[in-house]
Structure formats: structure tokens, C-alpha cells
Amino acid sequence: MHGGGPNVTPGGGLAQEYKEENLELLSNGLVHLTKQIGNVAQYGTPCVVAVNRFHTDTEAELKMVREHALKNGAFDAQIAENWEKGGEGAVSLAQAVVNACQTPSDFKFLYELEQPLISKMNIIVQKIYGGEGVEVSEEIAEKIKNLEKQGYGNLPICMAKTHLSLSCDVSKKGVPTGFKIPIQDVRLSAGAGFVYPLAGTISTMPGLPTRPAFYNIDVDTDSGDITGLF
């Protein structure tokens, strides 16, 4: 997807490009993985990459992703098959995480809690997303100011944003630059202890299908086998 392939639609089938070996397409998208490894490194902790293996993946593709991760700052990168094999499929990944946890690190937060809310938002956009900062209207700026007046300015930020792009434009794949993140609202979770800006057109309600997936799931009472999970 980040390599320039067809869009992936939730609930829809994968395009043929994703079902066949395409090392060029995969290679083009690895810049996004490099960015995410760098994001973890900003916190001063080792990064372990889980490479999910699916039945359409080839050994050459898995090898390319793993080697790229290791060459670009990952502490380790392991093939993960736990979605299919359960715990047995994640033993090597789990061991890599254990090894990473036993490695000395210098953990640090991205920002100081005492910084203004808008500054913390800008830091997230600049350091994690690679953008220029946030865009806020006068109305949103006033809401932020009121939250700080009410004593919530020292809370951390939890950005509510699409996961399909580092920006808010889902068509911008890879590692886009030169963008700003528009903030449509800023809300408070006082009990949980954070402020969450709504970036772009993100919705806080999960989108559910008209026909729930459980209709496809069944259990064979004789063998105990479960069908319809995938």
C-alpha cells in the first residue's frame, strides 16, 4: 500500500498485486517502515519489528522486510505467525521482545507535560508524523485555552487520527512531508487522564458492518474445530 499499490478497502478483497510476489512494490513501501522504526528510536527504546507471514507472502518478500528493518535501526525483526498458529507462531518474536527488554535503554518522553497543549500537538506532528504542525480554528484555539484554564494543560495528548497515512490524507502514502494536521475538535478524558484532538475527518465511533462477522463463525461440537474466523 505504501509502495504505490492499489488501495486496501476494509472488508474488501486484496488486489492481485498483493497476492503475488512484487519486490519492487514492497521495496518502494519500506520507507514507511524506516520512519516508524525511527519514531520508536525517538523514545530511546529498542524497536522489535513483527513481520506477519500470510499464505501469499514469499520467502524473498519476508527476507527483504526483515533485512531492511535490521539495516535501518531495528533491534530485531522476526517472522510472526501467531494469527494462524497461536502462541507457537510467536515464540521467536516473544524472545526478541524479551531480549529487547533486557537491553539497556534510555527511555524519554516526546515532550514535557508542562508544555502548552498546542505545543505538544505540534511536537507529535513534527516528530512522529513528519509534518509541519497542526492547524486550529479560533474556536478550537479557545477550547484549548479553556482546558488549560481548567487545570488540564499538563495532561498528555492522545491523537485521534487515521492510521492509513502519516498525514490526514489517506491518499498520501509512504513518508509525506510539508503537510499540516487540521484539528476539528479537542476533547477531554479527565478520568483516563489525557486530552485527545480529533485530526481530520476521524470518527470516534467504530464503523460496524450491516452483517456482523459472527454470522460466519461456527464450532464443530464433535471435533471442537472453529470455522469462519478468517
PDB file of C-alpha atoms in Angstrom:
ATOM      1  CA  MET A   1       0.000   0.000   0.000  1.00  0.00           C
ATOM      2  CA  HIS A   2       2.757   2.469   0.948  1.00  0.00           C
ATOM      3  CA  GLY A   3       4.724   1.347  -2.091  1.00  0.00           C
ATOM      4  CA  GLY A   4       2.176   2.738  -4.535  1.00  0.00           C
ATOM      5  CA  GLY A   5      -0.102  -0.281  -4.885  1.00  0.00           C
ATOM      6  CA  PRO A   6      -3.910  -0.229  -5.101  1.00  0.00           C
ATOM      7  CA  ASN A   7      -5.917   0.988  -2.122  1.00  0.00           C
ATOM      8  CA  VAL A   8      -6.902  -1.552   0.501  1.00  0.00           C
ATOM      9  CA  THR A   9     -10.581  -1.240   1.366  1.00  0.00           C
ATOM     10  CA  PRO A  10     -11.807  -2.520   4.754  1.00  0.00           C
ATOM     11  CA  GLY A  11     -13.962  -5.583   4.165  1.00  0.00           C
ATOM     12  CA  GLY A  12     -12.909  -5.848   0.535  1.00  0.00           C
ATOM     13  CA  GLY A  13     -10.632  -8.380  -1.086  1.00  0.00           C
ATOM     14  CA  LEU A  14      -6.949  -7.738  -1.720  1.00  0.00           C
ATOM     15  CA  ALA A  15      -5.869  -6.654  -5.175  1.00  0.00           C
ATOM     16  CA  GLN A  16      -3.871  -9.159  -7.195  1.00  0.00           C
ATOM     17  CA  GLU A  17      -0.721  -7.050  -6.714  1.00  0.00           C
ATOM     18  CA  TYR A  18      -0.731  -8.058  -3.053  1.00  0.00           C
ATOM     19  CA  LYS A  19      -1.237 -11.748  -3.742  1.00  0.00           C
ATOM     20  CA  GLU A  20       1.799 -12.178  -5.984  1.00  0.00           C
ATOM     21  CA  GLU A  21       5.460 -11.581  -5.301  1.00  0.00           C
ATOM     22  CA  ASN A  22       6.273  -7.965  -6.139  1.00  0.00           C
ATOM     23  CA  LEU A  23       9.602  -6.977  -4.660  1.00  0.00           C
ATOM     24  CA  GLU A  24       9.632  -3.587  -6.361  1.00  0.00           C
ATOM     25  CA  LEU A  25       6.299  -2.599  -4.862  1.00  0.00           C
ATOM     26  CA  LEU A  26       7.387  -3.880  -1.479  1.00  0.00           C
ATOM     27  CA  SER A  27      10.731  -2.078  -1.658  1.00  0.00           C
ATOM     28  CA  ASN A  28       9.037   1.221  -2.502  1.00  0.00           C
ATOM     29  CA  GLY A  29       6.929   0.973   0.646  1.00  0.00           C
ATOM     30  CA  LEU A  30       9.759   0.231   3.050  1.00  0.00           C
ATOM     31  CA  VAL A  31      10.396   3.936   3.592  1.00  0.00           C
ATOM     32  CA  HIS A  32       7.314   3.907   5.799  1.00  0.00           C
ATOM     33  CA  LEU A  33       8.763   1.107   7.925  1.00  0.00           C
ATOM     34  CA  THR A  34      12.013   3.070   8.251  1.00  0.00           C
ATOM     35  CA  LYS A  35      10.048   6.080   9.512  1.00  0.00           C
ATOM     36  CA  GLN A  36       8.199   4.010  12.111  1.00  0.00           C
ATOM     37  CA  ILE A  37      11.434   2.449  13.372  1.00  0.00           C
ATOM     38  CA  GLY A  38      12.827   5.961  13.707  1.00  0.00           C
ATOM     39  CA  ASN A  39       9.731   7.015  15.636  1.00  0.00           C
ATOM     40  CA  VAL A  40      10.352   4.301  18.228  1.00  0.00           C
ATOM     41  CA  ALA A  41      14.015   5.294  18.444  1.00  0.00           C
ATOM     42  CA  GLN A  42      12.997   8.812  19.490  1.00  0.00           C
ATOM     43  CA  TYR A  43      11.792   7.349  22.769  1.00  0.00           C
ATOM     44  CA  GLY A  44      15.211   5.840  23.472  1.00  0.00           C
ATOM     45  CA  THR A  45      13.999   2.240  23.463  1.00  0.00           C
ATOM     46  CA  PRO A  46      14.927  -0.684  21.180  1.00  0.00           C
ATOM     47  CA  CYS A  47      12.483  -1.460  18.390  1.00  0.00           C
ATOM     48  CA  VAL A  48      11.330  -5.005  17.613  1.00  0.00           C
ATOM     49  CA  VAL A  49       9.587  -5.460  14.252  1.00  0.00           C
ATOM     50  CA  ALA A  50       6.972  -8.201  13.847  1.00  0.00           C
ATOM     51  CA  VAL A  51       6.729  -9.338  10.224  1.00  0.00           C
ATOM     52  CA  ASN A  52       3.350 -11.030   9.826  1.00  0.00           C
ATOM     53  CA  ARG A  53       3.539 -14.002   7.481  1.00  0.00           C
ATOM     54  CA  PHE A  54       0.468 -14.731   5.389  1.00  0.00           C
ATOM     55  CA  HIS A  55      -0.013 -17.531   2.881  1.00  0.00           C
ATOM     56  CA  THR A  56       0.542 -15.200  -0.090  1.00  0.00           C
ATOM     57  CA  ASP A  57       3.901 -13.933   1.216  1.00  0.00           C
ATOM     58  CA  THR A  58       7.046 -15.337  -0.365  1.00  0.00           C
ATOM     59  CA  GLU A  59      10.347 -16.042   1.343  1.00  0.00           C
ATOM     60  CA  ALA A  60      12.004 -13.322  -0.725  1.00  0.00           C
ATOM     61  CA  GLU A  61       9.456 -10.737   0.473  1.00  0.00           C
ATOM     62  CA  LEU A  62       9.800 -11.728   4.117  1.00  0.00           C
ATOM     63  CA  LYS A  63      13.575 -11.677   3.816  1.00  0.00           C
ATOM     64  CA  MET A  64      13.508  -8.205   2.277  1.00  0.00           C
ATOM     65  CA  VAL A  65      11.373  -6.733   5.062  1.00  0.00           C
ATOM     66  CA  ARG A  66      13.393  -8.356   7.833  1.00  0.00           C
ATOM     67  CA  GLU A  67      16.760  -7.342   6.389  1.00  0.00           C
ATOM     68  CA  HIS A  68      15.568  -3.789   5.748  1.00  0.00           C
ATOM     69  CA  ALA A  69      14.349  -3.448   9.340  1.00  0.00           C
ATOM     70  CA  LEU A  70      17.651  -4.672  10.744  1.00  0.00           C
ATOM     71  CA  LYS A  71      19.661  -2.359   8.486  1.00  0.00           C
ATOM     72  CA  ASN A  72      17.565   0.648   9.458  1.00  0.00           C
ATOM     73  CA  GLY A  73      17.725   0.607  13.229  1.00  0.00           C
ATOM     74  CA  ALA A  74      15.522  -2.237  14.435  1.00  0.00           C
ATOM     75  CA  PHE A  75      16.867  -4.151  17.424  1.00  0.00           C
ATOM     76  CA  ASP A  76      15.391  -7.298  15.908  1.00  0.00           C
ATOM     77  CA  ALA A  77      12.846  -8.366  13.317  1.00  0.00           C
ATOM     78  CA  GLN A  78      11.096 -11.721  13.496  1.00  0.00           C
ATOM     79  CA  ILE A  79       8.555 -13.515  11.339  1.00  0.00           C
ATOM     80  CA  ALA A  80       5.234 -13.779  13.205  1.00  0.00           C
ATOM     81  CA  GLU A  81       2.627 -16.460  12.515  1.00  0.00           C
ATOM     82  CA  ASN A  82       0.610 -16.197  15.715  1.00  0.00           C
ATOM     83  CA  TRP A  83      -2.526 -15.156  13.812  1.00  0.00           C
ATOM     84  CA  GLU A  84      -2.525 -18.689  12.371  1.00  0.00           C
ATOM     85  CA  LYS A  85      -0.626 -20.819  14.878  1.00  0.00           C
ATOM     86  CA  GLY A  86      -1.366 -19.061  18.143  1.00  0.00           C
ATOM     87  CA  GLY A  87       1.426 -18.802  20.696  1.00  0.00           C
ATOM     88  CA  GLU A  88       3.559 -21.314  18.816  1.00  0.00           C
ATOM     89  CA  GLY A  89       3.776 -18.910  15.915  1.00  0.00           C
ATOM     90  CA  ALA A  90       5.140 -16.072  18.037  1.00  0.00           C
ATOM     91  CA  VAL A  91       7.874 -17.786  20.079  1.00  0.00           C
ATOM     92  CA  SER A  92      10.761 -16.155  18.215  1.00  0.00           C
ATOM     93  CA  LEU A  93       9.025 -12.781  18.329  1.00  0.00           C
ATOM     94  CA  ALA A  94       8.402 -13.099  22.056  1.00  0.00           C
ATOM     95  CA  GLN A  95      12.040 -13.990  22.654  1.00  0.00           C
ATOM     96  CA  ALA A  96      13.110 -10.942  20.657  1.00  0.00           C
ATOM     97  CA  VAL A  97      10.924  -8.744  22.873  1.00  0.00           C
ATOM     98  CA  VAL A  98      12.415 -10.346  25.998  1.00  0.00           C
ATOM     99  CA  ASN A  99      15.910  -9.684  24.674  1.00  0.00           C
ATOM    100  CA  ALA A 100      14.998  -6.076  23.896  1.00  0.00           C
ATOM    101  CA  CYS A 101      13.608  -5.594  27.401  1.00  0.00           C
ATOM    102  CA  GLN A 102      16.878  -6.858  28.870  1.00  0.00           C
ATOM    103  CA  THR A 103      18.903  -4.404  26.799  1.00  0.00           C
ATOM    104  CA  PRO A 104      19.876  -1.103  28.481  1.00  0.00           C
ATOM    105  CA  SER A 105      17.791   1.777  27.178  1.00  0.00           C
ATOM    106  CA  ASP A 106      17.398   5.490  27.746  1.00  0.00           C
ATOM    107  CA  PHE A 107      13.646   5.985  27.693  1.00  0.00           C
ATOM    108  CA  LYS A 108      12.426   9.544  27.335  1.00  0.00           C
ATOM    109  CA  PHE A 109       9.088  11.151  26.581  1.00  0.00           C
ATOM    110  CA  LEU A 110       8.481  13.069  23.385  1.00  0.00           C
ATOM    111  CA  TYR A 111       7.608  16.266  25.255  1.00  0.00           C
ATOM    112  CA  GLU A 112       7.382  17.720  28.739  1.00  0.00           C
ATOM    113  CA  LEU A 113       3.916  17.604  30.277  1.00  0.00           C
ATOM    114  CA  GLU A 114       4.302  21.212  31.392  1.00  0.00           C
ATOM    115  CA  GLN A 115       4.365  22.403  27.793  1.00  0.00           C
ATOM    116  CA  PRO A 116       1.183  24.028  26.378  1.00  0.00           C
ATOM    117  CA  LEU A 117      -1.310  21.636  24.793  1.00  0.00           C
ATOM    118  CA  ILE A 118      -0.835  23.161  21.330  1.00  0.00           C
ATOM    119  CA  SER A 119       2.941  22.756  21.631  1.00  0.00           C
ATOM    120  CA  LYS A 120       2.558  19.081  22.487  1.00  0.00           C
ATOM    121  CA  MET A 121       0.311  18.574  19.466  1.00  0.00           C
ATOM    122  CA  ASN A 122       2.841  20.283  17.208  1.00  0.00           C
ATOM    123  CA  ILE A 123       5.668  18.139  18.563  1.00  0.00           C
ATOM    124  CA  ILE A 124       3.731  14.959  17.781  1.00  0.00           C
ATOM    125  CA  VAL A 125       3.022  16.129  14.231  1.00  0.00           C
ATOM    126  CA  GLN A 126       6.600  17.274  13.609  1.00  0.00           C
ATOM    127  CA  LYS A 127       8.490  14.408  15.233  1.00  0.00           C
ATOM    128  CA  ILE A 128       6.191  11.417  14.694  1.00  0.00           C
ATOM    129  CA  TYR A 129       4.219  12.245  11.548  1.00  0.00           C
ATOM    130  CA  GLY A 130       6.889  14.353   9.840  1.00  0.00           C
ATOM    131  CA  GLY A 131       4.536  17.264   9.176  1.00  0.00           C
ATOM    132  CA  GLU A 132       4.803  20.980   9.849  1.00  0.00           C
ATOM    133  CA  GLY A 133       2.334  21.217  12.729  1.00  0.00           C
ATOM    134  CA  VAL A 134      -1.363  21.458  13.487  1.00  0.00           C
ATOM    135  CA  GLU A 135      -3.991  23.802  12.118  1.00  0.00           C
ATOM    136  CA  VAL A 136      -6.633  25.055  14.558  1.00  0.00           C
ATOM    137  CA  SER A 137      -9.536  27.428  14.112  1.00  0.00           C
ATOM    138  CA  GLU A 138     -10.269  30.250  16.543  1.00  0.00           C
ATOM    139  CA  GLU A 139     -12.994  28.082  18.081  1.00  0.00           C
ATOM    140  CA  ILE A 140     -10.612  25.163  18.684  1.00  0.00           C
ATOM    141  CA  ALA A 141      -7.929  27.506  19.992  1.00  0.00           C
ATOM    142  CA  GLU A 142     -10.436  28.809  22.515  1.00  0.00           C
ATOM    143  CA  LYS A 143     -11.353  25.259  23.614  1.00  0.00           C
ATOM    144  CA  ILE A 144      -7.671  24.500  24.164  1.00  0.00           C
ATOM    145  CA  LYS A 145      -7.262  27.687  26.172  1.00  0.00           C
ATOM    146  CA  ASN A 146     -10.273  26.790  28.341  1.00  0.00           C
ATOM    147  CA  LEU A 147      -8.898  23.307  29.042  1.00  0.00           C
ATOM    148  CA  GLU A 148      -5.669  24.855  30.256  1.00  0.00           C
ATOM    149  CA  LYS A 149      -7.559  27.368  32.417  1.00  0.00           C
ATOM    150  CA  GLN A 150      -9.457  24.468  33.993  1.00  0.00           C
ATOM    151  CA  GLY A 151      -6.190  22.806  35.001  1.00  0.00           C
ATOM    152  CA  TYR A 152      -5.925  20.172  32.261  1.00  0.00           C
ATOM    153  CA  GLY A 153      -2.986  21.687  30.410  1.00  0.00           C
ATOM    154  CA  ASN A 154      -0.487  19.253  31.928  1.00  0.00           C
ATOM    155  CA  LEU A 155      -2.223  16.161  30.563  1.00  0.00           C
ATOM    156  CA  PRO A 156      -0.627  14.108  27.761  1.00  0.00           C
ATOM    157  CA  ILE A 157      -2.008  14.116  24.227  1.00  0.00           C
ATOM    158  CA  CYS A 158      -3.665  11.140  22.521  1.00  0.00           C
ATOM    159  CA  MET A 159      -4.132  11.982  18.840  1.00  0.00           C
ATOM    160  CA  ALA A 160      -7.223  10.535  17.154  1.00  0.00           C
ATOM    161  CA  LYS A 161      -6.115  10.234  13.525  1.00  0.00           C
ATOM    162  CA  THR A 162      -6.318   7.891  10.553  1.00  0.00           C
ATOM    163  CA  HIS A 163      -3.750   5.093  10.547  1.00  0.00           C
ATOM    164  CA  LEU A 164      -3.740   4.911   6.752  1.00  0.00           C
ATOM    165  CA  SER A 165      -1.294   7.787   6.309  1.00  0.00           C
ATOM    166  CA  LEU A 166       1.151   9.795   8.392  1.00  0.00           C
ATOM    167  CA  SER A 167      -0.908  12.778   7.261  1.00  0.00           C
ATOM    168  CA  CYS A 168      -4.695  13.115   7.417  1.00  0.00           C
ATOM    169  CA  ASP A 169      -4.962  12.492   3.679  1.00  0.00           C
ATOM    170  CA  VAL A 170      -5.245   8.731   3.192  1.00  0.00           C
ATOM    171  CA  SER A 171      -4.047   9.084  -0.405  1.00  0.00           C
ATOM    172  CA  LYS A 172      -0.625  10.256   0.797  1.00  0.00           C
ATOM    173  CA  LYS A 173       1.328   7.061   1.361  1.00  0.00           C
ATOM    174  CA  GLY A 174       4.941   6.382   2.252  1.00  0.00           C
ATOM    175  CA  VAL A 175       6.521   9.302   4.122  1.00  0.00           C
ATOM    176  CA  PRO A 176       4.798  12.532   3.005  1.00  0.00           C
ATOM    177  CA  THR A 177       6.179  15.926   4.034  1.00  0.00           C
ATOM    178  CA  GLY A 178       5.079  19.536   4.025  1.00  0.00           C
ATOM    179  CA  PHE A 179       1.608  18.868   5.410  1.00  0.00           C
ATOM    180  CA  LYS A 180      -0.308  20.156   8.393  1.00  0.00           C
ATOM    181  CA  ILE A 181      -2.773  18.273  10.566  1.00  0.00           C
ATOM    182  CA  PRO A 182      -6.170  20.014  10.827  1.00  0.00           C
ATOM    183  CA  ILE A 183      -7.743  19.679  14.267  1.00  0.00           C
ATOM    184  CA  GLN A 184     -11.533  19.548  14.064  1.00  0.00           C
ATOM    185  CA  ASP A 185     -12.131  19.186  17.807  1.00  0.00           C
ATOM    186  CA  VAL A 186     -10.329  18.758  21.125  1.00  0.00           C
ATOM    187  CA  ARG A 187     -11.874  16.595  23.843  1.00  0.00           C
ATOM    188  CA  LEU A 188     -11.027  15.727  27.408  1.00  0.00           C
ATOM    189  CA  SER A 189     -10.873  12.317  29.066  1.00  0.00           C
ATOM    190  CA  ALA A 190     -10.428  13.516  32.621  1.00  0.00           C
ATOM    191  CA  GLY A 191     -10.776  10.102  34.229  1.00  0.00           C
ATOM    192  CA  ALA A 192      -8.279   8.427  31.936  1.00  0.00           C
ATOM    193  CA  GLY A 193      -6.040  11.464  32.160  1.00  0.00           C
ATOM    194  CA  PHE A 194      -5.459  12.700  28.614  1.00  0.00           C
ATOM    195  CA  VAL A 195      -6.641  15.211  26.016  1.00  0.00           C
ATOM    196  CA  TYR A 196      -7.486  13.856  22.579  1.00  0.00           C
ATOM    197  CA  PRO A 197      -7.567  16.080  19.496  1.00  0.00           C
ATOM    198  CA  LEU A 198      -9.642  14.824  16.558  1.00  0.00           C
ATOM    199  CA  ALA A 199      -7.491  15.148  13.466  1.00  0.00           C
ATOM    200  CA  GLY A 200      -9.032  15.451  10.020  1.00  0.00           C
ATOM    201  CA  THR A 201     -12.284  13.572   9.463  1.00  0.00           C
ATOM    202  CA  ILE A 202     -11.638  10.866  12.047  1.00  0.00           C
ATOM    203  CA  SER A 203     -14.653   9.438  13.858  1.00  0.00           C
ATOM    204  CA  THR A 204     -14.643   8.156  17.424  1.00  0.00           C
ATOM    205  CA  MET A 205     -17.394   5.649  16.686  1.00  0.00           C
ATOM    206  CA  PRO A 206     -16.295   2.311  15.195  1.00  0.00           C
ATOM    207  CA  GLY A 207     -17.778   1.507  11.826  1.00  0.00           C
ATOM    208  CA  LEU A 208     -19.695  -1.778  12.035  1.00  0.00           C
ATOM    209  CA  PRO A 209     -20.885  -3.804   9.049  1.00  0.00           C
ATOM    210  CA  THR A 210     -24.583  -4.401   8.417  1.00  0.00           C
ATOM    211  CA  ARG A 211     -23.897  -8.135   8.784  1.00  0.00           C
ATOM    212  CA  PRO A 212     -21.721  -8.903  11.841  1.00  0.00           C
ATOM    213  CA  ALA A 213     -18.809 -11.305  11.332  1.00  0.00           C
ATOM    214  CA  PHE A 214     -20.098 -13.718  13.982  1.00  0.00           C
ATOM    215  CA  TYR A 215     -22.656 -14.982  11.467  1.00  0.00           C
ATOM    216  CA  ASN A 216     -19.746 -16.651   9.654  1.00  0.00           C
ATOM    217  CA  ILE A 217     -18.263 -18.307  12.755  1.00  0.00           C
ATOM    218  CA  ASP A 218     -19.220 -21.820  13.809  1.00  0.00           C
ATOM    219  CA  VAL A 219     -17.925 -24.516  16.141  1.00  0.00           C
ATOM    220  CA  ASP A 220     -17.917 -28.226  15.295  1.00  0.00           C
ATOM    221  CA  THR A 221     -19.181 -29.775  18.532  1.00  0.00           C
ATOM    222  CA  ASP A 222     -17.603 -33.156  17.707  1.00  0.00           C
ATOM    223  CA  SER A 223     -14.080 -32.023  16.833  1.00  0.00           C
ATOM    224  CA  GLY A 224     -14.004 -28.660  18.569  1.00  0.00           C
ATOM    225  CA  ASP A 225     -12.771 -27.013  15.369  1.00  0.00           C
ATOM    226  CA  ILE A 226     -13.731 -23.365  14.841  1.00  0.00           C
ATOM    227  CA  THR A 227     -14.506 -22.213  11.321  1.00  0.00           C
ATOM    228  CA  GLY A 228     -15.097 -18.779   9.805  1.00  0.00           C
ATOM    229  CA  LEU A 229     -12.579 -16.790  11.841  1.00  0.00           C
ATOM    230  CA  PHE A 230     -10.582 -15.760   8.782  1.00  0.00           C
TER     231      PHE A 230
END
